[in-house]
Amino acid sequence: MWRVTNAIISCVSRIVFALLDLLDFALCFIYRFLDSVLEENPIPCYCRSRGGGEEGDEISETLYGRRNEFRDQILGLFSATGRRDDDDEKEKKEGGRRSPRWSDCSCESCASCASWQNWQGMGKETLHLVIKEPTRAETRQDGSYETENVIFLHGFLSSSSIWVENVFPHLSEDANLRVKMFAMDLLGFGKSPKPANCLYRIHDHLEMIERTVIKKFGLNSFHIVAHSMGCILGLALAAKYPKFVKSITLVAPPYFPSLEAKASHNALNRLAERKIWPPLLFFSSVMSWYEHLGRTICFIICRNHLTWEWIIKLLTWKKHLPFQLTDITKHTHHSAWHTMHEVLCGGAKFNDNYLRTLQEEGIFMKIIHGDKDQVVPLECSFNMKGRVPKAELQIINNADHASVILNRKKDFTKFLEQTWFLNL
């Protein structure tokens, strides 16, 4: 019976995704026309094959190599030049004159945190940052309480709120005295800048984290706590500052061994397999495989997020909506699309190197994963544990991708404190 069900799902999936291939191919021409009319400097899409790039660079192969039956067959008949690396550089130079894209939200809140016009303004932009200072009123006069710095990195379509709402309020008295916490909205999400002239590569995210926290506050010792996509950035940050990092805690890390020739494609196929079931996987596949369908969904939902929020408040009689609901609209399609492919998929090429550095430096690592996680496969944590045998792995029963934190706030915070104070 199970085999029959799988066969039916597979068959229907092929039909549905063939239709989506056709729809996305058609939308490509529609958006190309609209962008040429409504934007001064239109951003080229990734529909055509890449030209001029070199293997091993930081451009994820999944941006150009996503299969589309109609696009691959029809565009193969033409010799038109596709998007090239020099196009990217041109966009960076011209992007400073670009206002918010017509398909993005331009409300006061979104426009004010986008830094559209000032993104190239002498590198002074920083991320939205929430800081929780240690309570120094009860610190001993002999200075025996040493302040521990902790950098928190959220996951995809999330924000610093996941830490501010679920960890900050549940610290013990001892931790309140000794821990200084930094939670930021990553580049392109929440209240942080969402520039259109950025490719959201790993080094772009790291540069903003460094500028916002490490360099600004002169940190030379800190712990890292990261969830989901933030785990990749956390590993990259730890590998860059191995002498500064005291511990790293990874929650549901999307780790896929990068020994294969196409590690980025492997990550895409595992995180967003082209299937219609379960529904969450289907939504992820649509948003990850189809550039123009994803942009259309962002146009309908994210551009009109204030209207949707007003409707939900009206229906639920709630004055304030939970951050989990509002966070999923606080991005642009450009920022989410590139972060998905450059960090979640493209990062698969570098994860083994990051882990090798952490292992050589002896950085203490803890991994947490819910056994009901349908977003990031549980095997990711087992694979990481196999790669770093000394890492501590904790599997949480009956917890999924979000509830591994949200439904066990006190236990999760206590677990973090034990990690921070382990070697004191």
Coordinates of C-alpha atoms in Angstrom, one line a residue:
M1 CA 0.0 0.0 0.0
W2 CA 2.8 2.4 0.9
R3 CA 4.6 1.7 -2.4
V4 CA 1.4 2.4 -4.3
T5 CA 1.0 5.7 -2.4
N6 CA 4.5 6.7 -3.2
A7 CA 4.1 5.8 -6.8
I8 CA 1.0 8.0 -7.1
I9 CA 2.7 10.9 -5.3
S10 CA 5.7 10.6 -7.6
C11 CA 3.5 10.5 -10.7
V12 CA 1.4 13.5 -9.7
S13 CA 4.5 15.4 -8.7
R14 CA 6.0 15.0 -12.1
I15 CA 2.8 16.4 -13.7
V16 CA 2.5 19.2 -11.3
F17 CA 6.1 20.3 -11.6
A18 CA 6.0 20.1 -15.4
L19 CA 3.2 22.6 -15.3
L20 CA 5.1 24.8 -12.8
D21 CA 8.1 24.6 -15.1
L22 CA 5.9 26.0 -17.9
L23 CA 4.4 28.7 -15.7
D24 CA 7.7 29.9 -14.4
F25 CA 9.1 30.0 -17.9
A26 CA 6.2 32.2 -19.0
L27 CA 6.5 34.5 -16.0
C28 CA 10.1 35.0 -16.9
F29 CA 9.1 37.0 -20.0
I30 CA 6.3 38.9 -18.1
Y31 CA 8.7 40.0 -15.4
R32 CA 11.4 40.9 -17.9
F33 CA 9.0 43.2 -19.6
L34 CA 7.6 44.8 -16.4
D35 CA 11.0 45.3 -15.0
S36 CA 12.2 47.0 -18.1
V37 CA 9.3 49.4 -17.9
L38 CA 9.1 50.0 -14.1
E39 CA 12.8 49.9 -13.0
E40 CA 15.7 52.1 -14.0
N41 CA 18.2 49.3 -13.7
P42 CA 16.4 45.9 -13.9
I43 CA 18.0 43.0 -12.2
P44 CA 18.6 40.1 -14.7
C45 CA 17.1 36.7 -13.7
Y46 CA 19.0 33.4 -13.6
C47 CA 17.0 31.6 -16.2
R48 CA 19.8 31.4 -18.8
S49 CA 22.9 29.4 -18.4
R50 CA 25.9 31.0 -16.8
G51 CA 28.7 32.3 -18.8
G52 CA 32.2 33.4 -17.9
G53 CA 32.3 31.9 -14.4
E54 CA 35.0 29.8 -12.9
E55 CA 34.4 26.6 -10.9
G56 CA 35.1 26.9 -7.2
D57 CA 33.9 30.6 -6.8
E58 CA 31.2 31.6 -4.4
I59 CA 28.4 31.7 -6.9
S60 CA 26.1 28.7 -6.1
E61 CA 25.6 26.4 -9.0
T62 CA 21.9 26.1 -8.0
L63 CA 21.3 29.7 -9.1
Y64 CA 22.0 28.8 -12.8
G65 CA 21.6 25.0 -12.8
R66 CA 18.0 24.5 -11.6
R67 CA 16.4 22.2 -14.1
N68 CA 13.3 23.4 -16.0
E69 CA 12.2 21.2 -18.9
F70 CA 10.8 24.0 -21.0
R71 CA 13.5 26.5 -20.3
D72 CA 16.3 24.1 -21.0
Q73 CA 14.9 22.9 -24.3
I74 CA 13.7 26.2 -25.7
L75 CA 16.5 28.4 -24.6
G76 CA 19.0 25.8 -25.9
L77 CA 17.9 26.7 -29.4
F78 CA 19.1 30.3 -29.0
S79 CA 22.6 31.7 -28.7
A80 CA 21.7 34.7 -26.6
T81 CA 24.2 35.6 -24.0
G82 CA 23.1 34.8 -20.5
R83 CA 23.8 36.5 -17.2
R84 CA 27.5 36.8 -16.5
D85 CA 29.8 37.7 -13.6
D86 CA 30.4 41.1 -15.0
D87 CA 26.7 41.7 -15.0
D88 CA 26.8 41.1 -11.2
E89 CA 29.6 43.7 -10.8
K90 CA 27.6 46.2 -13.0
E91 CA 24.6 45.7 -10.8
K92 CA 26.7 46.5 -7.7
K93 CA 27.9 49.7 -9.2
E94 CA 24.5 50.8 -10.4
G95 CA 22.5 49.4 -7.5
G96 CA 23.0 52.5 -5.4
R97 CA 20.6 54.4 -7.7
R98 CA 18.0 51.7 -7.5
S99 CA 14.9 52.5 -5.4
P100 CA 12.9 49.6 -3.9
R101 CA 11.8 47.2 -6.6
W102 CA 8.2 47.7 -7.8
S103 CA 7.4 44.2 -6.6
D104 CA 8.7 44.9 -3.0
C105 CA 7.0 46.5 -0.1
S106 CA 7.7 50.3 0.1
C107 CA 5.9 51.0 3.4
E108 CA 7.7 53.3 5.9
S109 CA 8.9 50.4 8.0
C110 CA 10.3 48.4 5.1
A111 CA 11.8 51.3 3.3
S112 CA 13.4 52.8 6.4
C113 CA 15.3 49.5 7.2
A114 CA 16.2 48.8 3.5
S115 CA 19.0 51.3 3.2
W116 CA 18.3 51.3 -0.5
Q117 CA 20.0 54.6 -1.4
N118 CA 22.8 54.5 1.2
W119 CA 24.0 50.9 0.8
Q120 CA 27.2 51.9 -0.8
G121 CA 27.7 54.8 1.6
M122 CA 31.2 54.2 2.8
G123 CA 30.5 50.8 4.4
K124 CA 28.8 52.3 7.5
E125 CA 25.6 50.2 7.4
T126 CA 25.0 47.7 10.2
L127 CA 22.4 45.1 11.0
H128 CA 19.5 45.6 13.4
L129 CA 20.9 44.5 16.8
V130 CA 19.3 43.6 20.1
I131 CA 21.8 43.6 23.1
K132 CA 21.1 42.2 26.5
E133 CA 23.6 43.5 29.0
P134 CA 24.7 41.5 32.0
T135 CA 23.4 42.8 35.4
R136 CA 26.4 44.3 37.0
A137 CA 24.8 45.5 40.2
E138 CA 25.5 42.2 41.9
T139 CA 28.9 41.6 40.4
R140 CA 31.5 40.8 43.0
Q141 CA 34.1 43.4 43.7
D142 CA 36.9 41.0 43.2
G143 CA 35.8 40.7 39.5
S144 CA 35.3 36.9 39.8
Y145 CA 32.4 37.1 37.4
E146 CA 33.8 37.1 33.9
T147 CA 31.4 38.4 31.2
E148 CA 30.6 35.8 28.5
N149 CA 29.7 37.2 25.1
V150 CA 27.2 35.3 23.0
I151 CA 26.3 35.9 19.4
F152 CA 22.9 34.5 18.2
L153 CA 22.2 33.8 14.6
H154 CA 18.6 33.0 13.4
G155 CA 17.4 30.8 10.6
F156 CA 15.8 31.4 7.2
L157 CA 12.7 33.6 7.2
S158 CA 13.2 34.4 10.8
S159 CA 14.7 37.2 12.9
S160 CA 16.4 38.0 16.2
S161 CA 12.9 37.7 17.8
I162 CA 13.3 34.0 18.2
W163 CA 16.1 34.6 20.7
V164 CA 14.8 37.7 22.3
E165 CA 11.4 36.1 22.9
N166 CA 12.5 32.6 23.9
V167 CA 16.0 32.8 25.4
F168 CA 16.6 36.3 26.9
P169 CA 13.6 36.1 29.4
H170 CA 14.6 32.7 30.7
L171 CA 18.2 33.2 31.8
S172 CA 19.1 32.1 35.3
E173 CA 20.2 34.7 37.8
D174 CA 23.8 33.6 37.4
A175 CA 23.6 34.0 33.6
N176 CA 22.0 37.4 33.9
L177 CA 25.0 38.5 35.9
R178 CA 27.7 37.1 33.6
V179 CA 26.4 37.0 30.0
K180 CA 26.2 39.7 27.4
M181 CA 24.1 38.6 24.4
F182 CA 24.0 39.9 20.9
A183 CA 21.0 39.0 18.7
M184 CA 20.8 40.5 15.2
D185 CA 18.5 40.3 12.2
L186 CA 20.7 38.9 9.4
L187 CA 21.3 40.8 6.2
G188 CA 18.1 40.8 4.1
F189 CA 15.7 39.8 7.0
G190 CA 13.8 41.4 9.8
K191 CA 14.6 45.1 10.4
S192 CA 18.1 44.8 8.8
P193 CA 19.0 46.3 5.4
K194 CA 17.7 44.5 2.3
P195 CA 19.8 45.9 -0.5
A196 CA 18.9 45.0 -4.1
N197 CA 22.6 45.4 -5.2
C198 CA 23.8 42.5 -3.0
L199 CA 24.1 38.8 -3.9
Y200 CA 23.9 37.7 -0.2
R201 CA 26.9 35.4 -0.4
I202 CA 28.3 34.0 2.8
H203 CA 31.0 36.6 2.9
D204 CA 28.4 39.4 2.6
H205 CA 26.6 38.1 5.7
L206 CA 29.9 37.6 7.6
E207 CA 31.0 41.1 6.7
M208 CA 27.8 42.6 8.2
I209 CA 28.0 40.4 11.4
E210 CA 31.6 41.5 11.9
R211 CA 30.8 45.2 11.3
T212 CA 27.8 45.1 13.6
V213 CA 29.1 43.1 16.5
I214 CA 32.7 41.8 16.5
K215 CA 34.5 45.0 15.3
K216 CA 32.1 47.5 16.7
F217 CA 32.4 46.0 20.3
G218 CA 35.9 44.8 20.0
L219 CA 35.1 41.2 20.8
N220 CA 38.0 38.8 21.1
S221 CA 36.1 36.0 22.9
F222 CA 32.6 34.8 22.3
H223 CA 30.2 31.9 22.0
I224 CA 28.0 31.2 19.0
V225 CA 24.4 30.0 19.0
A226 CA 22.7 29.4 15.7
H227 CA 19.6 27.9 14.3
S228 CA 18.9 26.3 10.9
M229 CA 20.5 28.5 8.1
G230 CA 22.3 30.5 10.8
C231 CA 24.3 27.3 11.5
I232 CA 26.1 27.7 8.2
L233 CA 27.0 31.3 9.0
G234 CA 27.9 30.3 12.5
L235 CA 30.4 27.7 11.2
A236 CA 31.8 30.2 8.7
L237 CA 32.2 32.8 11.5
A238 CA 33.9 30.3 13.9
A239 CA 36.2 29.1 11.1
K240 CA 37.2 32.7 10.5
Y241 CA 37.8 33.5 14.2
P242 CA 38.8 30.1 15.7
K243 CA 40.9 31.7 18.4
F244 CA 38.0 33.9 19.5
V245 CA 35.3 31.2 19.7
K246 CA 34.8 29.4 23.0
S247 CA 31.9 27.2 22.0
I248 CA 29.4 26.8 19.2
T249 CA 25.8 25.4 19.6
L250 CA 24.1 24.4 16.4
V251 CA 20.3 23.8 16.4
A252 CA 19.0 21.8 13.4
P253 CA 22.1 22.4 11.2
P254 CA 21.5 21.8 7.4
Y255 CA 24.7 19.9 6.9
F256 CA 25.3 17.9 3.7
P257 CA 28.7 16.3 3.1
S258 CA 30.4 18.3 0.4
L259 CA 32.5 15.5 -1.0
E260 CA 30.2 15.1 -4.0
A261 CA 30.9 17.0 -7.2
K262 CA 27.6 18.9 -6.9
A263 CA 27.3 19.6 -3.2
S264 CA 25.0 22.6 -3.8
H265 CA 22.6 20.7 -5.9
N266 CA 22.6 17.9 -3.4
A267 CA 21.6 20.4 -0.7
L268 CA 18.8 21.8 -2.8
N269 CA 17.4 18.4 -3.6
R270 CA 17.5 17.4 0.1
L271 CA 16.0 20.6 1.4
A272 CA 13.5 21.3 -1.3
E273 CA 12.9 18.0 -3.2
R274 CA 10.4 18.4 -6.0
K275 CA 7.4 16.7 -4.4
I276 CA 3.8 17.7 -3.7
W277 CA 3.8 15.9 -0.3
P278 CA 4.1 16.8 2.5
P279 CA 2.8 20.4 1.9
L280 CA 5.7 22.1 3.6
L281 CA 8.1 20.4 1.3
F282 CA 6.0 21.4 -1.7
F283 CA 6.0 25.0 -0.6
S284 CA 9.8 24.9 -0.1
S285 CA 10.4 23.4 -3.5
V286 CA 8.2 26.0 -5.3
M287 CA 10.0 28.9 -3.5
S288 CA 13.5 27.4 -4.1
W289 CA 13.2 26.0 -7.7
Y290 CA 11.1 28.7 -9.3
E291 CA 12.6 32.2 -9.3
H292 CA 9.6 33.9 -10.9
L293 CA 6.8 31.9 -9.1
G294 CA 8.6 32.7 -5.8
R295 CA 8.7 36.4 -6.7
T296 CA 5.0 36.3 -7.5
I297 CA 4.2 34.8 -4.1
C298 CA 6.4 37.4 -2.4
F299 CA 4.6 40.1 -4.4
I300 CA 1.2 38.9 -3.2
I301 CA 2.2 38.2 0.5
C302 CA 5.3 40.3 1.4
R303 CA 4.5 43.4 -0.6
N304 CA 1.0 43.5 1.0
H305 CA 2.1 42.3 4.5
L306 CA 0.4 45.2 6.3
T307 CA -3.0 44.3 4.6
W308 CA -2.6 40.6 5.5
E309 CA -1.6 41.5 9.1
W310 CA -4.7 43.7 9.4
I311 CA -6.9 41.0 8.1
I312 CA -5.5 38.4 10.5
K313 CA -5.8 40.8 13.5
L314 CA -9.4 41.4 12.5
L315 CA -10.2 37.7 12.3
T316 CA -8.4 36.7 15.5
W317 CA -9.2 39.8 17.6
K318 CA -5.5 40.1 18.5
K319 CA -3.7 43.4 18.8
H320 CA -0.3 41.9 18.3
L321 CA 0.6 38.9 16.1
P322 CA 3.3 36.4 17.1
F323 CA 6.7 37.0 15.7
Q324 CA 6.7 33.7 13.9
L325 CA 3.9 35.0 11.6
T326 CA 5.2 38.4 10.9
D327 CA 8.9 37.4 10.4
I328 CA 8.1 35.3 7.3
T329 CA 7.2 38.5 5.4
K330 CA 10.1 40.6 6.5
H331 CA 12.3 40.1 3.5
T332 CA 12.4 40.8 -0.2
H333 CA 12.3 38.1 -2.8
H334 CA 15.8 39.1 -3.8
S335 CA 17.2 38.7 -0.3
A336 CA 15.5 35.4 0.4
W337 CA 16.2 33.9 -3.0
H338 CA 19.9 34.6 -3.0
T339 CA 20.3 33.7 0.7
M340 CA 18.6 30.3 0.0
H341 CA 20.9 29.5 -2.9
E342 CA 24.2 31.2 -1.7
V343 CA 24.1 30.1 1.9
L344 CA 21.8 27.1 2.4
C345 CA 22.8 25.5 -0.9
G346 CA 26.1 27.1 -1.8
G347 CA 27.4 26.7 1.8
A348 CA 27.4 22.9 1.3
K349 CA 30.6 23.3 -0.6
F350 CA 32.4 24.9 2.4
N351 CA 30.9 23.2 5.4
D352 CA 33.5 20.4 5.6
N353 CA 36.3 22.9 5.5
Y354 CA 34.7 24.9 8.3
L355 CA 34.3 21.8 10.4
R356 CA 37.9 20.8 9.8
T357 CA 39.1 24.1 11.1
L358 CA 36.9 23.8 14.2
Q359 CA 38.1 20.3 14.8
E360 CA 41.7 21.2 14.5
E361 CA 41.3 24.2 16.8
G362 CA 39.5 22.1 19.4
I363 CA 36.4 24.3 19.5
F364 CA 33.7 22.9 21.7
M365 CA 30.6 22.0 19.7
K366 CA 27.1 21.0 20.6
I367 CA 24.3 19.9 18.2
I368 CA 20.6 19.9 18.9
H369 CA 18.0 18.4 16.6
G370 CA 14.3 17.5 16.9
D371 CA 13.4 14.0 15.9
K372 CA 10.2 15.3 14.1
D373 CA 12.0 17.9 12.0
Q374 CA 10.5 18.0 8.5
V375 CA 12.6 20.9 7.3
V376 CA 16.1 19.8 7.9
P377 CA 16.6 16.0 7.9
L378 CA 17.7 14.5 11.2
E379 CA 20.5 12.7 9.4
C380 CA 22.2 16.1 8.9
S381 CA 23.1 16.2 12.6
F382 CA 24.2 12.5 12.6
N383 CA 26.4 13.3 9.6
M384 CA 27.9 16.2 11.4
K385 CA 28.5 14.2 14.5
G386 CA 30.3 11.6 12.3
R387 CA 32.4 14.4 10.8
V388 CA 33.3 15.8 14.3
P389 CA 33.2 12.8 16.7
K390 CA 33.9 15.0 19.7
A391 CA 30.8 17.1 19.1
E392 CA 28.0 16.5 21.6
L393 CA 24.7 15.5 19.9
Q394 CA 21.3 15.8 21.7
I395 CA 18.1 14.5 20.0
I396 CA 14.9 16.0 21.3
N397 CA 11.9 13.7 21.2
N398 CA 8.7 14.9 19.6
A399 CA 10.2 18.2 18.6
D400 CA 10.2 19.7 15.1
H401 CA 12.3 22.4 13.4
A402 CA 10.8 25.3 15.4
S403 CA 9.4 23.6 18.6
V404 CA 12.9 22.3 19.4
I405 CA 13.3 25.9 20.7
L406 CA 9.8 27.4 21.1
N407 CA 8.2 24.6 23.1
R408 CA 11.1 24.1 25.5
K409 CA 12.3 27.6 26.2
K410 CA 13.5 27.1 29.8
D411 CA 15.2 23.7 29.1
F412 CA 16.8 25.1 25.9
T413 CA 18.1 28.1 27.8
K414 CA 19.4 26.0 30.6
F415 CA 21.2 23.8 28.1
L416 CA 22.9 26.8 26.6
E417 CA 24.1 28.1 30.0
Q418 CA 25.6 24.7 30.7
T419 CA 27.6 25.1 27.5
W420 CA 28.8 28.6 28.2
F421 CA 29.9 27.9 31.7
L422 CA 31.3 24.4 31.1
N423 CA 35.0 25.4 31.2
L424 CA 34.8 28.2 33.8

